[in-house]
Amino acid sequence: MSVEPEVPIVQVEEVRENPVLYKIISSDNHVFTISEHAVKLSKTLWDLITNLGLTAENALDNPIPVENVNGKNMETIVQFCERHKYDEEEPEYTNYIREFVLPEWDRQLLSIDNEELFQLILATNYLDIQKLMDYCCRVIGDMAKDKTPEELRIIYGIPTDAEDDALERSASDSPGPSG
Amino acid sequence: MQFLRLPRVVQKEIFDNFELCELLFLGFCSRRFRYLTRSIQNYRFKEIQNIKYEFFEDDSIFIRTGYTYSTILFAMGPPLEDHVIIPMEVFDQSQWGSDYIYDIKMKTLVVEGVHEYLLAFFGPSILYEIESTHPQLAPSLRNINASYIQLPERNRGNDLVTAKQLEICFNRSPNQESIRIEGTVHGNFFTSSVMYRTKYLSICCAGNKIDSILFSFTGRSLCIREAFFDTSTIIRFLNEWKSHNGFQKLMFFSISTCQENVLDIRKLMECIDIKRLNPSNGIFHFKRTYRDMSFCEWSQERFLSSHEYVIRDVDGEQAAIVYSPSHFRFAVFSSVENVNAFKSIKKMI
């Protein structure tokens, strides 16, 4: 696989403890290196690495293209995974409510605008990183605190009943595929 | 952010961060969002078995759920002097979560609105209850299964609630499973009151004649407290039960009075064939269910023991009785409950 990166390789965090590194290429051709422990946090990426049979010897020669995630989101994701690669496994949730405290470092990392967070959560979902998903969802949930329904509609982009009704009317008025 | 465009699995993860009361609040955003919340979080909503509305004297209203009603869905109260209710004109959130303020002049409208909202979320099949200690009766709501109403006392500057007002209170939920009324009602209860159709009725009857209640009741359990009654009423009741002329469904009846020597025991024994179990053959003990408003399930308590009983002539059904000059209790029993006593009676028959 030969991809010419348009930007320099992003070394998010130097990995001393684990010499096994993988290369990931984002949809806009940014190249990232990520350690084995960190990449394991993404079920999608780790399944891919396992299926491709990448090893310590050939990993860096075979970058993994991830077409659904752009460089900006990938950078955040790699930072996150490197930060949490040695975290203990989370206990299974026994309650409906996610009971955890969002660490300050992660809150800072996820202090991005709404649209960026929207894109990041889609990327996280695609790469199947449960912990980052939990954290993103907590941030999105926290946005609702102390807001009125009107404010929530703006934050979450929820149409009003009148807008939904108008949309439904226009959909039913417009001719179908045959007409 | 286009929340509605997120994958369903992500929407679920986000909703999982909210408490139940917060999910209910999110439902105010729009009809579509409410449907989405309900469908994605259905696995949480369907675990809800009961909802209780509590109306307090200071106009606060709590709506709770859970086995011990520990989860608050709505905590509503009147606004402070300087607070203007804007968003929904009569109803506003005072603090994120479950706290709301409402215009007390529009109390009925607000309560009805919230109740309809909850019915839409949780459906009509769960248990909806009302507990009221407010001097004014609670708004009449549909689909209520149980009510506990503490009526105001006259000496606290309130007028007594009339029987008609009480009847109106049950207008929209005439087929409740349990009704318990504490306090005094002004005037006699209606002979056709919907209360008589409830399964479990517990009522305070100061000033009311009990005959219309007792002989109109068609449910399983009737408790009458502070009653005016005489021996002839109890004799008539027992005769009707024994001859199968009424009370076919009745399993428990208790009546008590504050007066002394109301029940003429000698006359009762003369008029009714009361059997007596030999103490060596055991004693009747009874478990009878009653509605405890502190818990969402029908609690059980052993509260009756007796050596005396009566037999229904038609089918041999037996009922233990306990009496004194100021109270009378009656409980139909089964062989399963009192094996020894039952065997002993069979031998005697």
XYZ file of C-alpha atoms in Angstrom:
528
model
C 0.000 0.000 0.000
C 1.581 3.290 -1.007
C -0.043 6.480 0.071
C 1.758 9.769 -0.133
C 0.727 11.844 2.840
C 0.074 15.509 2.128
C 0.989 16.502 5.647
C 3.723 15.248 7.941
C 3.065 12.184 10.022
C 1.422 13.119 13.298
C 3.194 11.537 16.220
C 0.573 12.070 18.890
C 2.467 10.548 21.738
C 5.823 8.910 21.891
C 5.435 5.308 22.852
C 8.328 3.943 24.822
C 6.771 1.010 26.550
C 5.419 -0.749 23.502
C 7.388 -0.847 20.315
C 4.496 -2.065 18.157
C 3.086 0.852 16.177
C 0.425 1.043 13.480
C -0.204 3.661 10.831
C -3.668 4.982 10.114
C -4.601 7.219 7.195
C -7.610 9.474 7.558
C -10.078 10.278 4.778
C -8.141 13.472 3.971
C -4.814 11.618 3.849
C -3.363 12.554 7.203
C -1.206 9.777 8.594
C -1.201 8.892 12.269
C 0.796 6.405 14.275
C -0.831 4.683 17.140
C 0.420 2.142 19.634
C -0.947 -1.364 19.868
C -2.478 -0.819 23.297
C -4.179 2.339 22.120
C -5.540 0.914 18.885
C -7.115 -1.936 20.795
C -9.620 0.555 22.230
C -11.168 0.688 18.752
C -12.930 -2.564 18.066
C -13.211 -1.738 14.367
C -9.503 -0.999 13.938
C -8.348 -3.939 16.018
C -10.588 -6.345 14.091
C -9.131 -4.919 10.879
C -5.543 -5.348 12.100
C -6.258 -8.882 13.195
C -7.972 -9.768 9.925
C -5.212 -8.227 7.841
C -2.648 -10.190 9.825
C -0.541 -7.118 10.634
C 2.382 -7.846 12.940
C 5.069 -5.871 14.721
C 7.300 -6.407 11.702
C 4.979 -5.295 8.928
C 2.617 -2.891 10.711
C 4.345 0.347 9.755
C 4.669 -0.715 6.122
C 0.950 -1.274 5.814
C -0.988 1.863 6.771
C -4.691 1.345 7.421
C -6.978 3.655 5.435
C -10.029 4.882 7.337
C -12.200 6.602 4.795
C -15.020 7.601 7.130
C -12.910 9.665 9.520
C -11.143 12.918 8.696
C -7.764 14.016 10.069
C -9.168 16.369 12.663
C -11.348 13.717 14.262
C -8.652 11.066 13.904
C -6.235 13.260 15.788
C -8.679 13.601 18.665
C -9.357 9.885 18.603
C -5.664 8.934 18.615
C -5.001 11.368 21.474
C -7.872 9.852 23.398
C -6.801 6.259 22.801
C -3.190 6.930 23.774
C -4.371 8.668 26.936
C -6.616 5.790 27.978
C -4.697 2.802 26.625
C -3.737 1.506 30.072
C -7.054 2.216 31.764
C -8.561 -0.668 33.630
C -11.514 -2.289 31.939
C -14.790 -0.649 32.804
C -17.174 -2.755 34.879
C -20.397 -3.721 33.150
C -23.130 -1.192 33.690
C -25.685 -2.600 36.030
C -27.869 0.467 35.995
C -29.539 2.259 33.151
C -27.768 5.462 34.003
C -24.125 5.717 33.000
C -22.412 6.176 36.337
C -18.985 7.663 35.781
C -17.239 10.988 36.219
C -15.967 12.614 33.064
C -12.273 13.434 33.716
C -11.217 17.035 33.252
C -8.634 16.133 30.581
C -11.322 14.512 28.473
C -13.772 17.347 29.056
C -11.126 19.724 27.686
C -10.475 17.439 24.719
C -14.171 17.375 23.921
C -14.699 21.105 24.356
C -15.369 21.579 20.679
C -18.261 23.126 18.840
C -21.498 21.271 18.288
C -20.927 20.342 14.662
C -17.408 19.030 15.380
C -18.765 16.961 18.241
C -21.460 15.625 15.935
C -18.801 14.499 13.430
C -16.575 13.098 16.194
C -19.381 10.995 17.602
C -20.117 9.560 14.157
C -16.410 8.689 13.799
C -16.369 7.179 17.274
C -19.406 5.111 16.446
C -17.780 3.901 13.220
C -14.528 2.994 14.971
C -16.478 1.459 17.868
C -14.621 3.048 20.793
C -16.978 2.536 23.698
C -15.222 4.742 26.227
C -15.008 7.712 23.887
C -18.625 7.127 22.930
C -19.600 7.233 26.611
C -17.666 10.451 27.102
C -19.039 12.144 23.974
C -22.573 11.171 24.935
C -22.041 12.541 28.420
C -20.899 15.850 26.941
C -23.942 15.947 24.665
C -26.168 15.056 27.584
C -24.615 17.772 29.731
C -25.491 20.327 27.059
C -29.131 19.871 27.994
C -28.685 20.817 31.646
C -30.531 23.946 32.701
C -31.896 24.565 29.236
C -35.455 25.332 28.248
C -37.189 23.246 25.571
C -36.651 26.153 23.127
C -32.921 26.202 23.830
C -32.739 22.417 23.541
C -34.400 22.534 20.149
C -31.621 24.850 18.957
C -28.770 22.854 20.524
C -29.974 19.492 19.250
C -31.459 20.803 15.995
C -34.947 19.550 16.824
C -37.715 20.934 14.618
C -40.829 22.292 16.345
C -44.144 20.474 15.975
C -45.213 23.108 13.430
C -42.068 22.579 11.389
C -42.526 18.806 11.489
C -46.154 19.199 10.414
C -45.162 21.499 7.545
C -42.517 19.018 6.434
C -45.011 16.190 6.518
C -47.551 18.224 4.513
C -45.003 19.145 1.861
C -43.876 15.522 1.634
C -47.430 14.301 1.131
C -48.200 17.102 -1.374
C -45.193 16.419 -3.558
C -45.777 13.907 -6.375
C -44.400 10.459 -5.803
C -41.915 8.656 -8.060
C -44.664 7.728 -10.507
C -46.285 11.149 -10.678
C -26.081 19.382 15.852
C -28.690 17.329 14.063
C -29.584 14.977 16.892
C -32.266 13.282 14.859
C -29.710 12.347 12.180
C -27.468 10.482 14.634
C -27.511 6.683 14.396
C -30.075 5.143 16.710
C -27.385 3.389 18.728
C -25.758 6.760 19.420
C -29.091 8.352 20.312
C -29.622 5.529 22.782
C -26.181 6.093 24.337
C -26.986 9.778 24.770
C -30.386 9.088 26.304
C -28.761 6.613 28.682
C -27.081 9.600 30.331
C -30.396 11.056 31.412
C -32.424 10.365 34.500
C -36.032 9.403 33.969
C -37.268 12.865 34.955
C -34.834 14.442 32.484
C -36.083 12.219 29.668
C -39.600 13.357 30.469
C -38.451 16.953 30.265
C -36.772 16.345 26.899
C -40.131 15.171 25.648
C -41.366 18.753 25.877
C -39.116 19.682 22.927
C -41.453 18.327 20.293
C -43.898 15.554 19.560
C -41.422 13.789 17.305
C -38.663 13.995 19.897
C -41.054 12.602 22.480
C -41.862 9.606 20.279
C -38.146 9.079 19.718
C -37.385 9.239 23.456
C -40.190 6.843 24.203
C -39.256 4.315 21.550
C -35.513 4.328 22.264
C -35.853 4.266 26.025
C -38.833 1.960 26.048
C -36.838 -0.643 27.953
C -36.619 1.812 30.853
C -40.156 3.141 30.612
C -41.700 -0.308 30.550
C -40.157 -1.072 33.937
C -42.301 1.622 35.496
C -45.169 -0.071 37.303
C -46.695 2.744 39.279
C -47.014 6.495 39.434
C -48.313 8.400 42.417
C -49.536 11.996 42.533
C -49.117 13.613 45.926
C -50.969 16.856 46.665
C -49.764 18.699 49.737
C -51.250 21.476 51.828
C -48.656 24.017 50.641
C -49.740 23.485 47.008
C -46.662 21.461 46.186
C -47.286 18.438 44.000
C -44.948 15.480 43.814
C -45.207 12.819 41.171
C -43.218 9.749 42.109
C -42.500 6.252 40.948
C -40.519 3.215 42.103
C -41.117 0.444 44.610
C -40.984 2.852 47.545
C -41.863 5.881 45.435
C -38.343 7.166 45.845
C -37.919 8.395 42.265
C -39.352 11.843 41.674
C -40.589 12.506 38.152
C -42.073 15.942 38.800
C -41.782 18.187 41.856
C -44.055 21.162 41.293
C -44.704 24.165 43.452
C -46.001 27.702 43.202
C -43.461 30.316 42.041
C -41.655 32.721 44.313
C -43.054 36.256 44.216
C -40.643 37.586 41.607
C -40.725 34.620 39.289
C -42.681 35.019 36.078
C -43.789 31.837 34.403
C -43.083 32.303 30.717
C -42.414 29.222 28.602
C -45.705 27.422 28.854
C -47.571 30.264 30.610
C -48.846 28.067 33.427
C -45.947 25.723 33.851
C -42.187 26.181 33.825
C -39.067 24.382 34.916
C -37.428 25.968 37.933
C -34.360 23.789 37.940
C -32.961 21.145 35.616
C -34.258 17.728 36.478
C -37.649 17.349 38.026
C -38.358 20.750 39.589
C -41.127 22.840 38.093
C -43.176 25.833 39.079
C -46.813 26.268 38.199
C -49.584 28.807 38.454
C -51.810 27.572 41.292
C -54.812 29.286 39.692
C -54.353 26.832 36.837
C -53.658 23.824 39.047
C -56.326 21.573 37.531
C -55.203 22.355 33.996
C -51.540 21.748 34.844
C -52.195 18.477 36.676
C -54.453 17.212 33.905
C -51.829 18.161 31.328
C -49.008 16.415 33.174
C -51.178 13.341 33.767
C -52.067 13.109 30.075
C -48.391 13.548 29.246
C -47.431 10.676 31.563
C -50.246 8.512 30.228
C -48.830 9.051 26.745
C -45.387 7.975 27.948
C -46.230 5.048 30.179
C -49.604 3.930 28.864
C -52.808 3.254 30.803
C -51.919 -0.199 32.151
C -49.617 0.821 34.999
C -50.930 1.767 38.437
C -51.812 5.452 38.819
C -52.528 6.631 42.349
C -53.494 9.803 44.106
C -52.610 10.781 47.644
C -53.970 14.107 48.795
C -53.604 16.003 52.038
C -54.498 19.340 50.458
C -57.599 21.068 51.894
C -59.105 21.093 48.428
C -59.822 17.823 46.734
C -57.407 16.665 44.058
C -58.400 17.256 40.431
C -60.408 14.461 38.929
C -58.112 12.480 36.649
C -58.870 9.597 34.350
C -57.338 6.144 34.669
C -56.595 6.394 38.399
C -56.472 3.014 40.163
C -56.149 4.021 43.804
C -56.836 7.095 45.917
C -55.970 8.076 49.432
C -57.667 11.298 50.399
C -57.280 13.105 53.667
C -60.225 15.456 54.005
C -59.795 18.851 55.687
C -61.073 19.422 59.181
C -63.537 22.193 59.793
C -61.647 23.687 62.736
C -58.681 24.676 60.549
C -60.556 27.348 58.658
C -61.694 25.022 55.925
C -65.183 23.978 54.990
C -65.974 20.316 55.121
C -65.953 18.563 51.793
C -69.438 17.593 50.717
C -70.393 14.132 49.553
C -71.160 15.641 46.141
C -67.673 17.160 45.862
C -66.154 13.838 46.783
C -68.229 12.117 44.145
C -67.055 14.620 41.512
C -63.467 13.861 42.516
C -63.954 10.259 41.380
C -65.951 11.206 38.285
C -63.262 10.476 35.749
C -62.008 7.294 37.417
C -65.154 5.579 38.659
C -63.700 2.059 38.698
C -60.817 2.339 41.108
C -59.313 -0.657 42.818
C -58.778 0.995 46.162
C -60.113 4.092 47.885
C -59.207 5.236 51.351
C -60.758 8.331 52.844
C -59.736 9.919 56.119
C -61.673 12.748 57.713
C -65.251 13.863 57.737
C -67.593 14.375 54.828
C -70.478 16.818 55.071
C -73.750 15.055 54.300
C -74.613 11.472 53.538
C -72.810 9.546 50.858
C -74.755 8.981 47.666
C -76.551 5.668 47.559
C -75.159 5.137 44.071
C -71.649 6.332 44.863
C -68.881 4.986 42.628
C -66.947 4.240 45.822
C -69.138 1.230 46.465
C -67.858 -0.389 43.279
C -64.225 -0.263 44.382
C -62.554 -3.506 45.473
C -60.999 -2.107 48.627
C -62.780 0.706 50.416
C -61.648 2.216 53.669
C -63.707 5.107 54.875
C -64.288 7.291 57.892
C -67.967 7.682 58.533
C -68.365 10.247 61.277
C -71.822 11.692 60.886
C -72.843 9.282 58.159
C -75.210 6.358 58.538
C -73.423 3.249 57.426
C -76.356 1.244 56.095
C -76.275 2.829 52.665
C -72.543 2.163 52.413
C -72.578 -1.380 53.722
C -75.569 -2.596 51.774
C -74.499 -0.904 48.554
C -70.911 -2.106 48.645
C -70.060 -4.749 46.055
C -66.272 -5.078 46.492
C -63.982 -7.423 48.422
C -62.897 -5.440 51.457
C -64.695 -2.752 53.428
C -63.346 -0.898 56.468
C -65.559 1.658 58.137
C -64.200 3.743 60.969
C -65.859 6.139 63.425
C -69.203 4.804 62.370
C -72.664 5.157 63.850
C -74.203 1.738 63.704
C -76.471 -0.494 65.716
C -76.872 -4.188 66.308
C -79.691 -4.544 63.798
C -77.360 -3.447 60.988
C -74.862 -6.189 61.814
C -77.622 -8.773 62.167
C -79.052 -7.785 58.801
C -75.586 -7.964 57.246
C -74.891 -11.449 58.607
C -78.319 -12.715 57.594
C -77.883 -11.424 54.062
C -74.462 -13.021 53.793
C -75.604 -16.332 55.294
C -78.612 -16.532 52.994
C -76.508 -15.546 49.976
C -78.640 -12.485 49.332
C -75.658 -10.211 48.988
C -71.979 -9.738 49.615
C -70.973 -12.603 47.337
C -67.575 -11.066 46.678
C -66.984 -9.722 50.177
C -63.948 -11.252 51.895
C -63.429 -8.785 54.711
C -65.552 -6.298 56.616
C -64.556 -4.235 59.613
C -66.499 -1.580 61.436
C -65.557 0.376 64.520
C -66.944 3.256 66.497
C -65.751 5.692 69.117
C -68.948 5.208 71.067
C -69.312 2.627 73.801
C -71.695 -0.310 73.952
C -73.028 0.065 70.444
C -73.181 -3.615 69.678
C -75.578 -5.652 71.781
C -73.704 -8.937 71.890
C -76.471 -10.876 73.592
C -78.935 -9.850 70.890
C -76.416 -10.712 68.178
C -75.919 -14.198 69.572
C -79.663 -14.709 69.885
C -80.335 -13.771 66.289
C -77.365 -15.327 64.528
C -76.168 -18.914 64.625
C -72.587 -18.253 65.681
C -70.386 -21.352 65.837
C -67.467 -21.680 68.187
C -64.282 -23.567 67.569
C -62.889 -25.591 70.440
C -59.680 -23.754 71.458
C -57.797 -27.053 71.426
C -58.522 -27.327 67.710
C -56.732 -24.128 66.923
C -57.654 -20.598 66.156
C -58.400 -18.751 62.942
C -55.624 -16.542 61.716
C -56.048 -14.384 58.694
C -53.886 -12.701 56.196
C -55.803 -10.050 54.392
C -54.338 -7.819 51.746
C -54.757 -4.110 51.954
C -53.341 -1.249 50.000
C -50.398 0.380 51.723
C -49.796 3.720 50.074
C -46.122 3.661 51.017
C -45.383 0.755 48.728
C -46.397 -0.065 45.241
C -47.523 -3.581 45.977
C -50.466 -4.940 47.821
C -49.046 -5.541 51.265
C -50.189 -8.345 53.471
C -50.677 -8.305 57.199
C -51.984 -10.804 59.660
C -54.466 -8.905 61.732
C -57.347 -11.132 62.746
C -57.656 -14.143 64.986
C -60.822 -15.718 66.297
C -62.532 -18.853 67.623
C -65.959 -17.869 66.330
C -67.380 -18.202 62.881
C -70.542 -18.294 60.835
C -71.504 -20.597 57.974
C -73.264 -19.621 54.788
C -76.314 -21.821 54.428
C -76.205 -22.304 50.668
C -72.647 -23.450 50.090
C -71.081 -23.945 53.520
C -68.656 -21.042 53.069
C -67.268 -19.983 56.442
C -66.329 -16.639 57.869
C -64.639 -15.871 61.133
C -66.055 -13.062 63.203
C -64.628 -10.945 65.974
C -66.773 -8.547 67.922
C -66.945 -6.339 70.962
C -69.421 -3.659 72.043
C -67.552 -1.139 69.879
C -66.376 -3.102 66.852
C -67.208 -5.937 64.521
C -64.943 -7.804 62.095
C -65.776 -10.423 59.558
C -63.412 -12.400 57.329
C -64.234 -15.169 54.897
C -61.481 -17.735 55.118
C -60.118 -20.545 53.055
C -59.057 -24.050 54.068
C -55.525 -23.279 52.918
C -55.120 -20.514 55.467
C -56.371 -22.368 58.486
C -55.842 -26.063 57.920
C -56.369 -27.263 61.496
C -59.402 -25.159 62.164
C -60.903 -26.150 58.851
C -60.437 -29.869 59.559
C -62.047 -29.437 62.941
C -65.102 -27.732 61.434
C -65.452 -30.460 58.841
C -65.562 -33.043 61.621
C -68.259 -31.098 63.421
C -70.349 -30.813 60.268
